[in-house]
PDB file of C-alpha atoms in Angstrom:
ATOM      1  CA  MET U   9     110.483  96.373  78.469  1.00 52.00           C
ATOM      2  CA  LEU U  10     111.354  93.489  80.762  1.00 51.00           C
ATOM      3  CA  GLN U  11     110.591  89.970  79.612  1.00 50.00           C
ATOM      4  CA  MET U  12     111.555  86.354  80.135  1.00 44.00           C
ATOM      5  CA  SER U  13     113.879  84.901  77.489  1.00 44.00           C
ATOM      6  CA  ASP U  14     115.798  81.614  77.728  1.00 43.00           C
ATOM      7  CA  HIS U  15     114.343  81.291  81.248  1.00 48.00           C
ATOM      8  CA  LYS U  16     116.010  84.526  82.377  1.00 56.00           C
ATOM      9  CA  LEU U  17     114.606  88.017  82.731  1.00 61.00           C
ATOM     10  CA  LYS U  18     116.165  90.564  80.398  1.00 69.00           C
ATOM     11  CA  ILE U  19     115.685  94.282  79.708  1.00 76.00           C
ATOM     12  CA  THR U  20     115.109  95.767  76.261  1.00 77.00           C
ATOM     13  CA  GLU U  21     114.782  99.505  75.578  1.00 76.00           C
ATOM     14  CA  ILE U  22     112.413 100.569  72.799  1.00 79.00           C
ATOM     15  CA  SER U  23     110.746 103.840  71.781  1.00 78.00           C
ATOM     16  CA  GLY U  24     106.961 103.945  71.585  1.00 78.00           C
ATOM     17  CA  ASP U  25     103.667 104.438  73.375  1.00 83.00           C
ATOM     18  CA  LEU U  26     103.723 102.549  76.669  1.00 82.00           C
ATOM     19  CA  PHE U  27      99.953 102.115  76.570  1.00 86.00           C
ATOM     20  CA  ALA U  28     100.163 100.471  73.153  1.00 85.00           C
ATOM     21  CA  ALA U  29     102.131  97.567  74.626  1.00 83.00           C
ATOM     22  CA  PRO U  30     100.507  94.160  73.985  1.00 85.00           C
ATOM     23  CA  LYS U  31      97.995  93.089  76.613  1.00 86.00           C
ATOM     24  CA  GLU U  32     100.250  90.288  77.828  1.00 84.00           C
ATOM     25  CA  TYR U  33     102.580  92.962  79.208  1.00 88.00           C
ATOM     26  CA  SER U  34     101.950  94.199  82.722  1.00 88.00           C
ATOM     27  CA  LEU U  35     102.656  97.916  83.192  1.00 91.00           C
ATOM     28  CA  GLY U  36     104.414  99.902  85.910  1.00 89.00           C
ATOM     29  CA  HIS U  37     105.288 103.459  86.893  1.00 89.00           C
ATOM     30  CA  CYS U  38     106.308 105.501  89.926  1.00 89.00           C
ATOM     31  CA  VAL U  39     103.998 107.361  92.299  1.00 90.00           C
ATOM     32  CA  SER U  40     104.070 109.064  95.678  1.00 90.00           C
ATOM     33  CA  ALA U  41     102.440 107.451  98.705  1.00 89.00           C
ATOM     34  CA  ASP U  42      99.658 110.039  98.612  1.00 88.00           C
ATOM     35  CA  LEU U  43      98.741 108.798  95.107  1.00 88.00           C
ATOM     36  CA  ARG U  44      98.089 112.294  93.774  1.00 88.00           C
ATOM     37  CA  MET U  45      99.109 111.418  90.191  1.00 84.00           C
ATOM     38  CA  GLY U  46      98.565 114.936  88.861  1.00 82.00           C
ATOM     39  CA  LYS U  47     101.390 115.302  86.339  1.00 83.00           C
ATOM     40  CA  GLY U  48     103.265 113.426  83.639  1.00 83.00           C
ATOM     41  CA  ILE U  49     102.539 109.841  82.677  1.00 84.00           C
ATOM     42  CA  ALA U  50     100.906 109.256  86.068  1.00 86.00           C
ATOM     43  CA  VAL U  51      97.863 111.184  84.803  1.00 88.00           C
ATOM     44  CA  LYS U  52      97.397 108.647  81.992  1.00 87.00           C
ATOM     45  CA  PHE U  53      97.662 105.763  84.455  1.00 89.00           C
ATOM     46  CA  ARG U  54      95.112 107.458  86.722  1.00 88.00           C
ATOM     47  CA  ASP U  55      92.664 108.149  83.901  1.00 90.00           C
ATOM     48  CA  THR U  56      93.098 104.746  82.257  1.00 90.00           C
ATOM     49  CA  PHE U  57      92.965 102.416  85.246  1.00 89.00           C
ATOM     50  CA  GLY U  58      91.284 104.479  87.997  1.00 87.00           C
ATOM     51  CA  GLN U  59      90.536 102.545  91.221  1.00 87.00           C
ATOM     52  CA  ILE U  60      92.370 105.119  93.307  1.00 88.00           C
ATOM     53  CA  GLN U  61      90.624 104.046  96.499  1.00 90.00           C
ATOM     54  CA  THR U  62      91.645 100.429  95.888  1.00 89.00           C
ATOM     55  CA  LEU U  63      95.236 101.599  95.643  1.00 88.00           C
ATOM     56  CA  ARG U  64      94.930 103.736  98.783  1.00 89.00           C
ATOM     57  CA  ASN U  65      93.474 100.833 100.724  1.00 89.00           C
ATOM     58  CA  GLN U  66      96.764  98.976 100.189  1.00 86.00           C
ATOM     59  CA  ASN U  67      98.496 101.658 102.297  1.00 87.00           C
ATOM     60  CA  ALA U  68     101.781 101.365 100.403  1.00 87.00           C
ATOM     61  CA  LYS U  69     104.664 103.381 101.842  1.00 89.00           C
ATOM     62  CA  ALA U  70     107.767 104.829 100.196  1.00 88.00           C
ATOM     63  CA  GLY U  71     109.885 101.893  99.078  1.00 88.00           C
ATOM     64  CA  GLY U  72     106.827  99.711  98.591  1.00 88.00           C
ATOM     65  CA  MET U  73     104.275  99.109  95.884  1.00 88.00           C
ATOM     66  CA  ALA U  74     100.547  99.065  95.173  1.00 90.00           C
ATOM     67  CA  VAL U  75      99.027  96.986  92.396  1.00 90.00           C
ATOM     68  CA  LEU U  76      95.836  96.594  90.375  1.00 90.00           C
ATOM     69  CA  LYS U  77      94.655  93.597  88.359  1.00 89.00           C
ATOM     70  CA  ASP U  78      93.719  94.416  84.767  1.00 87.00           C
ATOM     71  CA  GLY U  79      92.382  91.289  83.132  1.00 87.00           C
ATOM     72  CA  GLU U  80      95.236  88.787  83.030  1.00 84.00           C
ATOM     73  CA  ARG U  81      97.933  91.381  83.737  1.00 88.00           C
ATOM     74  CA  TYR U  82      98.970  93.641  86.612  1.00 91.00           C
ATOM     75  CA  ILE U  83      99.416  97.410  86.854  1.00 91.00           C
ATOM     76  CA  TYR U  84     102.224  98.296  89.265  1.00 92.00           C
ATOM     77  CA  TYR U  85     102.465 101.556  91.212  1.00 93.00           C
ATOM     78  CA  MET U  86     105.972 101.759  92.638  1.00 89.00           C
ATOM     79  CA  VAL U  87     105.975 104.128  95.610  1.00 91.00           C
ATOM     80  CA  THR U  88     109.305 105.944  95.501  1.00 88.00           C
ATOM     81  CA  LYS U  89     108.480 108.957  97.699  1.00 89.00           C
ATOM     82  CA  THR U  90     106.049 109.975 100.426  1.00 88.00           C
ATOM     83  CA  ALA U  91     104.420 113.141  99.061  1.00 88.00           C
ATOM     84  CA  VAL U  92     103.894 114.401  95.531  1.00 85.00           C
ATOM     85  CA  TYR U  93     106.209 117.384  96.121  1.00 85.00           C
ATOM     86  CA  ASP U  94     109.067 115.161  97.407  1.00 86.00           C
ATOM     87  CA  LYS U  95     111.859 113.747  95.279  1.00 86.00           C
ATOM     88  CA  PRO U  96     112.502 109.989  95.160  1.00 86.00           C
ATOM     89  CA  THR U  97     115.679 108.413  96.476  1.00 86.00           C
ATOM     90  CA  TYR U  98     117.628 105.630  94.806  1.00 86.00           C
ATOM     91  CA  GLN U  99     117.161 103.596  97.970  1.00 87.00           C
ATOM     92  CA  ASN U 100     113.372 103.816  97.715  1.00 87.00           C
ATOM     93  CA  MET U 101     113.538 103.132  93.991  1.00 86.00           C
ATOM     94  CA  PHE U 102     115.494  99.913  94.498  1.00 88.00           C
ATOM     95  CA  SER U 103     113.212  98.818  97.328  1.00 87.00           C
ATOM     96  CA  SER U 104     110.127  99.397  95.155  1.00 88.00           C
ATOM     97  CA  LEU U 105     111.679  97.552  92.228  1.00 86.00           C
ATOM     98  CA  THR U 106     112.502  94.607  94.469  1.00 85.00           C
ATOM     99  CA  THR U 107     108.941  94.508  95.818  1.00 85.00           C
ATOM    100  CA  MET U 108     107.558  94.544  92.278  1.00 85.00           C
ATOM    101  CA  ARG U 109     109.997  91.822  91.206  1.00 83.00           C
ATOM    102  CA  ASP U 110     108.886  89.577  94.064  1.00 79.00           C
ATOM    103  CA  HIS U 111     105.228  90.070  93.115  1.00 82.00           C
ATOM    104  CA  MET U 112     106.055  89.213  89.502  1.00 81.00           C
ATOM    105  CA  LYS U 113     107.805  86.002  90.563  1.00 76.00           C
ATOM    106  CA  LEU U 114     104.918  84.948  92.784  1.00 74.00           C
ATOM    107  CA  ASN U 115     102.315  85.610  90.096  1.00 77.00           C
ATOM    108  CA  ASN U 116     104.268  84.229  87.143  1.00 75.00           C
ATOM    109  CA  VAL U 117     104.508  87.611  85.404  1.00 80.00           C
ATOM    110  CA  SER U 118     107.125  87.316  82.672  1.00 78.00           C
ATOM    111  CA  LYS U 119     106.537  90.511  80.663  1.00 83.00           C
ATOM    112  CA  LEU U 120     106.539  94.095  81.928  1.00 84.00           C
ATOM    113  CA  ALA U 121     106.566  97.474  80.171  1.00 87.00           C
ATOM    114  CA  ILE U 122     107.660 100.586  82.078  1.00 85.00           C
ATOM    115  CA  PRO U 123     108.693 104.142  81.152  1.00 85.00           C
ATOM    116  CA  LYS U 124     112.023 105.640  82.216  1.00 84.00           C
ATOM    117  CA  ILE U 125     110.878 105.464  85.807  1.00 84.00           C
ATOM    118  CA  GLY U 126     111.912 108.253  88.156  1.00 83.00           C
ATOM    119  CA  CYS U 127     113.714 110.107  85.386  1.00 82.00           C
ATOM    120  CA  GLY U 128     111.137 112.595  84.146  1.00 77.00           C
ATOM    121  CA  LEU U 129     109.732 115.094  86.616  1.00 76.00           C
ATOM    122  CA  ASP U 130     111.396 113.216  89.499  1.00 78.00           C
ATOM    123  CA  GLY U 131     114.889 113.878  88.159  1.00 80.00           C
ATOM    124  CA  LEU U 132     116.710 110.589  88.755  1.00 83.00           C
ATOM    125  CA  ASN U 133     119.490 109.491  86.404  1.00 84.00           C
ATOM    126  CA  TRP U 134     118.325 106.824  83.956  1.00 84.00           C
ATOM    127  CA  SER U 135     121.675 105.048  83.772  1.00 84.00           C
ATOM    128  CA  LYS U 136     121.647 104.641  87.557  1.00 85.00           C
ATOM    129  CA  VAL U 137     118.061 103.402  87.527  1.00 84.00           C
ATOM    130  CA  MET U 138     118.963 100.940  84.771  1.00 85.00           C
ATOM    131  CA  ASP U 139     121.827  99.682  86.928  1.00 85.00           C
ATOM    132  CA  GLN U 140     119.302  99.087  89.693  1.00 83.00           C
ATOM    133  CA  LEU U 141     116.986  97.262  87.302  1.00 83.00           C
ATOM    134  CA  HIS U 142     119.780  94.955  86.194  1.00 82.00           C
ATOM    135  CA  GLU U 143     120.836  94.356  89.802  1.00 80.00           C
ATOM    136  CA  CYS U 144     117.245  93.664  90.791  1.00 78.00           C
ATOM    137  CA  ILE U 145     116.707  90.920  88.221  1.00 74.00           C
ATOM    138  CA  ARG U 146     120.211  89.439  88.338  1.00 69.00           C
ATOM    139  CA  GLY U 147     120.002  85.711  88.856  1.00 53.00           C
ATOM    140  CA  VAL U 148     116.208  85.611  88.517  1.00 54.00           C
ATOM    141  CA  LYS U 149     115.306  82.648  86.348  1.00 53.00           C
ATOM    142  CA  VAL U 150     112.043  81.110  85.277  1.00 52.00           C
ATOM    143  CA  GLY U 151     112.863  77.415  85.424  1.00 51.00           C
ATOM    144  CA  TYR U 152     110.901  74.399  84.333  1.00 49.00           C
ATOM    145  CA  PRO U 153     108.740  73.320  87.284  1.00 56.00           C
ATOM    146  CA  LEU U 154     109.252  69.644  87.927  1.00 63.00           C
ATOM    147  CA  LYS U 155     106.393  67.209  87.674  1.00 72.00           C
ATOM    148  CA  LEU U 156     105.842  65.316  90.923  1.00 76.00           C
ATOM    149  CA  ASN U 157     104.912  61.639  90.654  1.00 78.00           C
ATOM    150  CA  ILE U 158     103.870  60.133  93.985  1.00 80.00           C
ATOM    151  CA  VAL U 159     103.924  56.447  94.850  1.00 82.00           C
ATOM    152  CA  HIS U 160     103.633  56.831  98.609  1.00 82.00           C
ATOM    153  CA  LYS U 161     103.220  59.840 100.913  1.00 83.00           C
ATOM    154  CA  GLU U 162     102.699  60.358 104.624  1.00 82.00           C
ATOM    155  CA  THR U 163     101.385  63.184 106.766  1.00 86.00           C
ATOM    156  CA  VAL U 164     103.571  64.321 109.647  1.00 83.00           C
ATOM    157  CA  THR U 165     103.156  66.985 112.321  1.00 87.00           C
ATOM    158  CA  ALA U 166     105.313  70.101 112.178  1.00 87.00           C
ATOM    159  CA  GLU U 167     105.152  73.160 114.411  1.00 89.00           C
ATOM    160  CA  PHE U 168     103.373  76.040 112.671  1.00 91.00           C
ATOM    161  CA  ASN U 169     105.520  79.169 112.413  1.00 90.00           C
ATOM    162  CA  PRO U 170     103.582  81.868 110.507  1.00 89.00           C
ATOM    163  CA  ASP U 171     106.566  84.223 110.393  1.00 89.00           C
ATOM    164  CA  PHE U 172     108.698  81.568 108.709  1.00 90.00           C
ATOM    165  CA  ILE U 173     106.010  80.737 106.134  1.00 90.00           C
ATOM    166  CA  THR U 174     105.505  84.439 105.371  1.00 88.00           C
ATOM    167  CA  ARG U 175     109.238  84.956 104.867  1.00 85.00           C
ATOM    168  CA  ILE U 176     109.663  82.092 102.412  1.00 83.00           C
ATOM    169  CA  ILE U 177     106.655  82.908 100.211  1.00 84.00           C
ATOM    170  CA  PRO U 178     108.521  85.496  98.064  1.00 78.00           C
ATOM    171  CA  ARG U 179     111.145  82.839  97.310  1.00 73.00           C
ATOM    172  CA  LEU U 180     108.679  80.230  96.094  1.00 76.00           C
ATOM    173  CA  ASP U 181     107.860  79.381  92.503  1.00 72.00           C
ATOM    174  CA  TRP U 182     104.103  79.666  92.939  1.00 77.00           C
ATOM    175  CA  PRO U 183     102.952  77.646  89.891  1.00 74.00           C
ATOM    176  CA  THR U 184     105.154  74.810  91.145  1.00 76.00           C
ATOM    177  CA  VAL U 185     103.586  75.044  94.604  1.00 82.00           C
ATOM    178  CA  CYS U 186     100.110  74.865  93.040  1.00 82.00           C
ATOM    179  CA  ALA U 187     101.092  71.840  90.945  1.00 80.00           C
ATOM    180  CA  GLY U 188     102.507  70.109  94.011  1.00 81.00           C
ATOM    181  CA  ALA U 189      99.394  70.885  96.049  1.00 85.00           C
ATOM    182  CA  GLU U 190      97.261  69.314  93.327  1.00 84.00           C
ATOM    183  CA  LYS U 191      99.382  66.161  93.375  1.00 82.00           C
ATOM    184  CA  VAL U 192      98.976  65.713  97.127  1.00 81.00           C
ATOM    185  CA  GLY U 193      95.239  66.422  97.042  1.00 83.00           C
ATOM    186  CA  CYS U 194      95.275  69.937  98.486  1.00 83.00           C
ATOM    187  CA  THR U 195      94.149  71.920  95.427  1.00 79.00           C
ATOM    188  CA  ALA U 196      91.314  73.606  97.322  1.00 77.00           C
ATOM    189  CA  ASP U 197      93.737  74.871  99.967  1.00 78.00           C
ATOM    190  CA  ILE U 198      96.165  76.689  97.652  1.00 84.00           C
ATOM    191  CA  PRO U 199      94.880  79.545  95.426  1.00 83.00           C
ATOM    192  CA  ALA U 200      96.139  79.879  91.859  1.00 78.00           C
ATOM    193  CA  THR U 201      97.288  83.427  92.632  1.00 77.00           C
ATOM    194  CA  LEU U 202      98.337  85.014  95.901  1.00 76.00           C
ATOM    195  CA  SER U 203      96.257  87.593  97.708  1.00 76.00           C
ATOM    196  CA  GLU U 204      98.000  90.900  98.322  1.00 74.00           C
ATOM    197  CA  ASN U 205      97.198  90.422 102.025  1.00 80.00           C
ATOM    198  CA  TYR U 206      98.538  86.885 102.378  1.00 83.00           C
ATOM    199  CA  ALA U 207     100.812  87.834 105.292  1.00 83.00           C
ATOM    200  CA  SER U 208      97.787  88.600 107.496  1.00 85.00           C
ATOM    201  CA  ASP U 209      95.703  85.611 106.375  1.00 87.00           C
ATOM    202  CA  ASN U 210      96.467  83.113 109.114  1.00 89.00           C
ATOM    203  CA  GLU U 211      94.146  80.446 107.705  1.00 90.00           C
ATOM    204  CA  PHE U 212      95.943  80.560 104.347  1.00 91.00           C
ATOM    205  CA  LEU U 213      99.360  80.430 106.049  1.00 92.00           C
ATOM    206  CA  GLN U 214      98.293  77.335 108.002  1.00 91.00           C
ATOM    207  CA  LYS U 215      97.137  75.586 104.828  1.00 90.00           C
ATOM    208  CA  LEU U 216     100.374  76.442 103.057  1.00 90.00           C
ATOM    209  CA  HIS U 217     102.342  75.215 106.085  1.00 91.00           C
ATOM    210  CA  HIS U 218     100.502  71.899 105.834  1.00 90.00           C
ATOM    211  CA  VAL U 219     101.376  71.463 102.145  1.00 86.00           C
ATOM    212  CA  LEU U 220     104.993  72.537 102.526  1.00 85.00           C
ATOM    213  CA  MET U 221     105.946  71.092 105.885  1.00 85.00           C
ATOM    214  CA  GLU U 222     103.558  68.276 106.819  1.00 85.00           C
ATOM    215  CA  ILE U 223     103.165  66.229 103.643  1.00 84.00           C
ATOM    216  CA  GLU U 224     106.186  64.019 103.102  1.00 80.00           C
ATOM    217  CA  VAL U 225     106.634  62.152  99.834  1.00 78.00           C
ATOM    218  CA  ILE U 226     108.272  58.868 100.813  1.00 79.00           C
ATOM    219  CA  GLU U 227     108.492  57.296  97.383  1.00 80.00           C
ATOM    220  CA  GLY U 228     108.126  58.666  93.861  1.00 79.00           C
ATOM    221  CA  ASN U 229     110.078  60.899  91.535  1.00 77.00           C
ATOM    222  CA  LEU U 230     110.489  64.388  90.136  1.00 75.00           C
ATOM    223  CA  GLU U 231     110.368  64.681  86.343  1.00 74.00           C
ATOM    224  CA  CYS U 232     111.412  67.638  84.203  1.00 67.00           C
ATOM    225  CA  PRO U 233     108.775  67.951  81.426  1.00 64.00           C
ATOM    226  CA  GLU U 234     111.207  69.786  79.138  1.00 60.00           C
ATOM    227  CA  THR U 235     114.285  67.564  79.362  1.00 64.00           C
ATOM    228  CA  GLY U 236     112.729  64.274  80.458  1.00 70.00           C
ATOM    229  CA  ARG U 237     115.206  63.926  83.317  1.00 73.00           C
ATOM    230  CA  VAL U 238     113.859  61.975  86.269  1.00 74.00           C
ATOM    231  CA  PHE U 239     115.029  62.343  89.870  1.00 73.00           C
ATOM    232  CA  PRO U 240     113.966  59.475  92.167  1.00 76.00           C
ATOM    233  CA  ILE U 241     112.649  60.209  95.633  1.00 73.00           C
ATOM    234  CA  THR U 242     114.138  57.575  97.870  1.00 67.00           C
ATOM    235  CA  GLU U 243     114.254  59.105 101.344  1.00 60.00           C
ATOM    236  CA  GLY U 244     111.343  61.513 101.189  1.00 58.00           C
ATOM    237  CA  ILE U 245     111.256  65.284 100.613  1.00 49.00           C
ATOM    238  CA  PRO U 246     109.433  67.849 102.772  1.00 37.00           C
ATOM    239  CA  ASN U 247     107.941  69.964  99.972  1.00 37.00           C
ATOM    240  CA  MET U 248     107.192  70.332  96.257  1.00 38.00           C
ATOM    241  CA  LEU U 249     109.272  73.425  95.534  1.00 41.00           C
ATOM    242  CA  LEU U 250     112.283  72.029  93.693  1.00 43.00           C
ATOM    243  CA  ASN U 251     113.180  73.366  90.252  1.00 42.00           C
ATOM    244  CA  GLU U 252     115.575  71.501  87.978  1.00 39.00           C
ATOM    245  CA  ASP U 253     118.500  73.781  88.780  1.00 41.00           C
ATOM    246  CA  GLU U 254     118.096  72.988  92.470  1.00 40.00           C
ATOM    247  CA  VAL U 255     118.068  69.203  92.187  1.00 38.00           C
TER     248      VAL U 255
END
């Protein structure tokens, strides 16, 4: 299991039924890009969660990931090989893990249960996969999002660069973005959770660009709800993305 503790992600190995994990845990496993899921634990995922066509419509390739929403949690399908008869590579495994990690960060997922991925029928070495897991989450922290208090703000004009906005999205703390958007009066423009197709949604990218790049807080402060520390805004900041560790 992977979960947030002391604002850091950590890995804990336990023995048990993966599908008996508490509902606050998202689940994940490995599949091929053809989504055959005819053997091993993949059969249980297929029979339990279905929606195969929804997964196929995401057109995930080897090294990528498909995902389903199950209530308040996510079900991750890490694509580590192209066809069901192929064998996964460690390169594709790490790429899939990284993609899943980025989705978890964007959607505030702090608990995940997975089997010994890639190490059953696929034949990867668990110790090597564990090394990749640790490398993947190294340095990932769930910080306290700062509360933004605005005294005065202005709207400026900044050139819209959709490629730049798309590239920075995986690095954003999304709940903090949403809180900042609410403070500047743009709640309707920023969804609580990201669409899987955000990169092709030009209207969404333009709205996010406006919140991040065109609203300048001239006077106010950033307050950490947990520690009570306050950071004055004296010269203006271009966005609402700062976490306490970055101030």
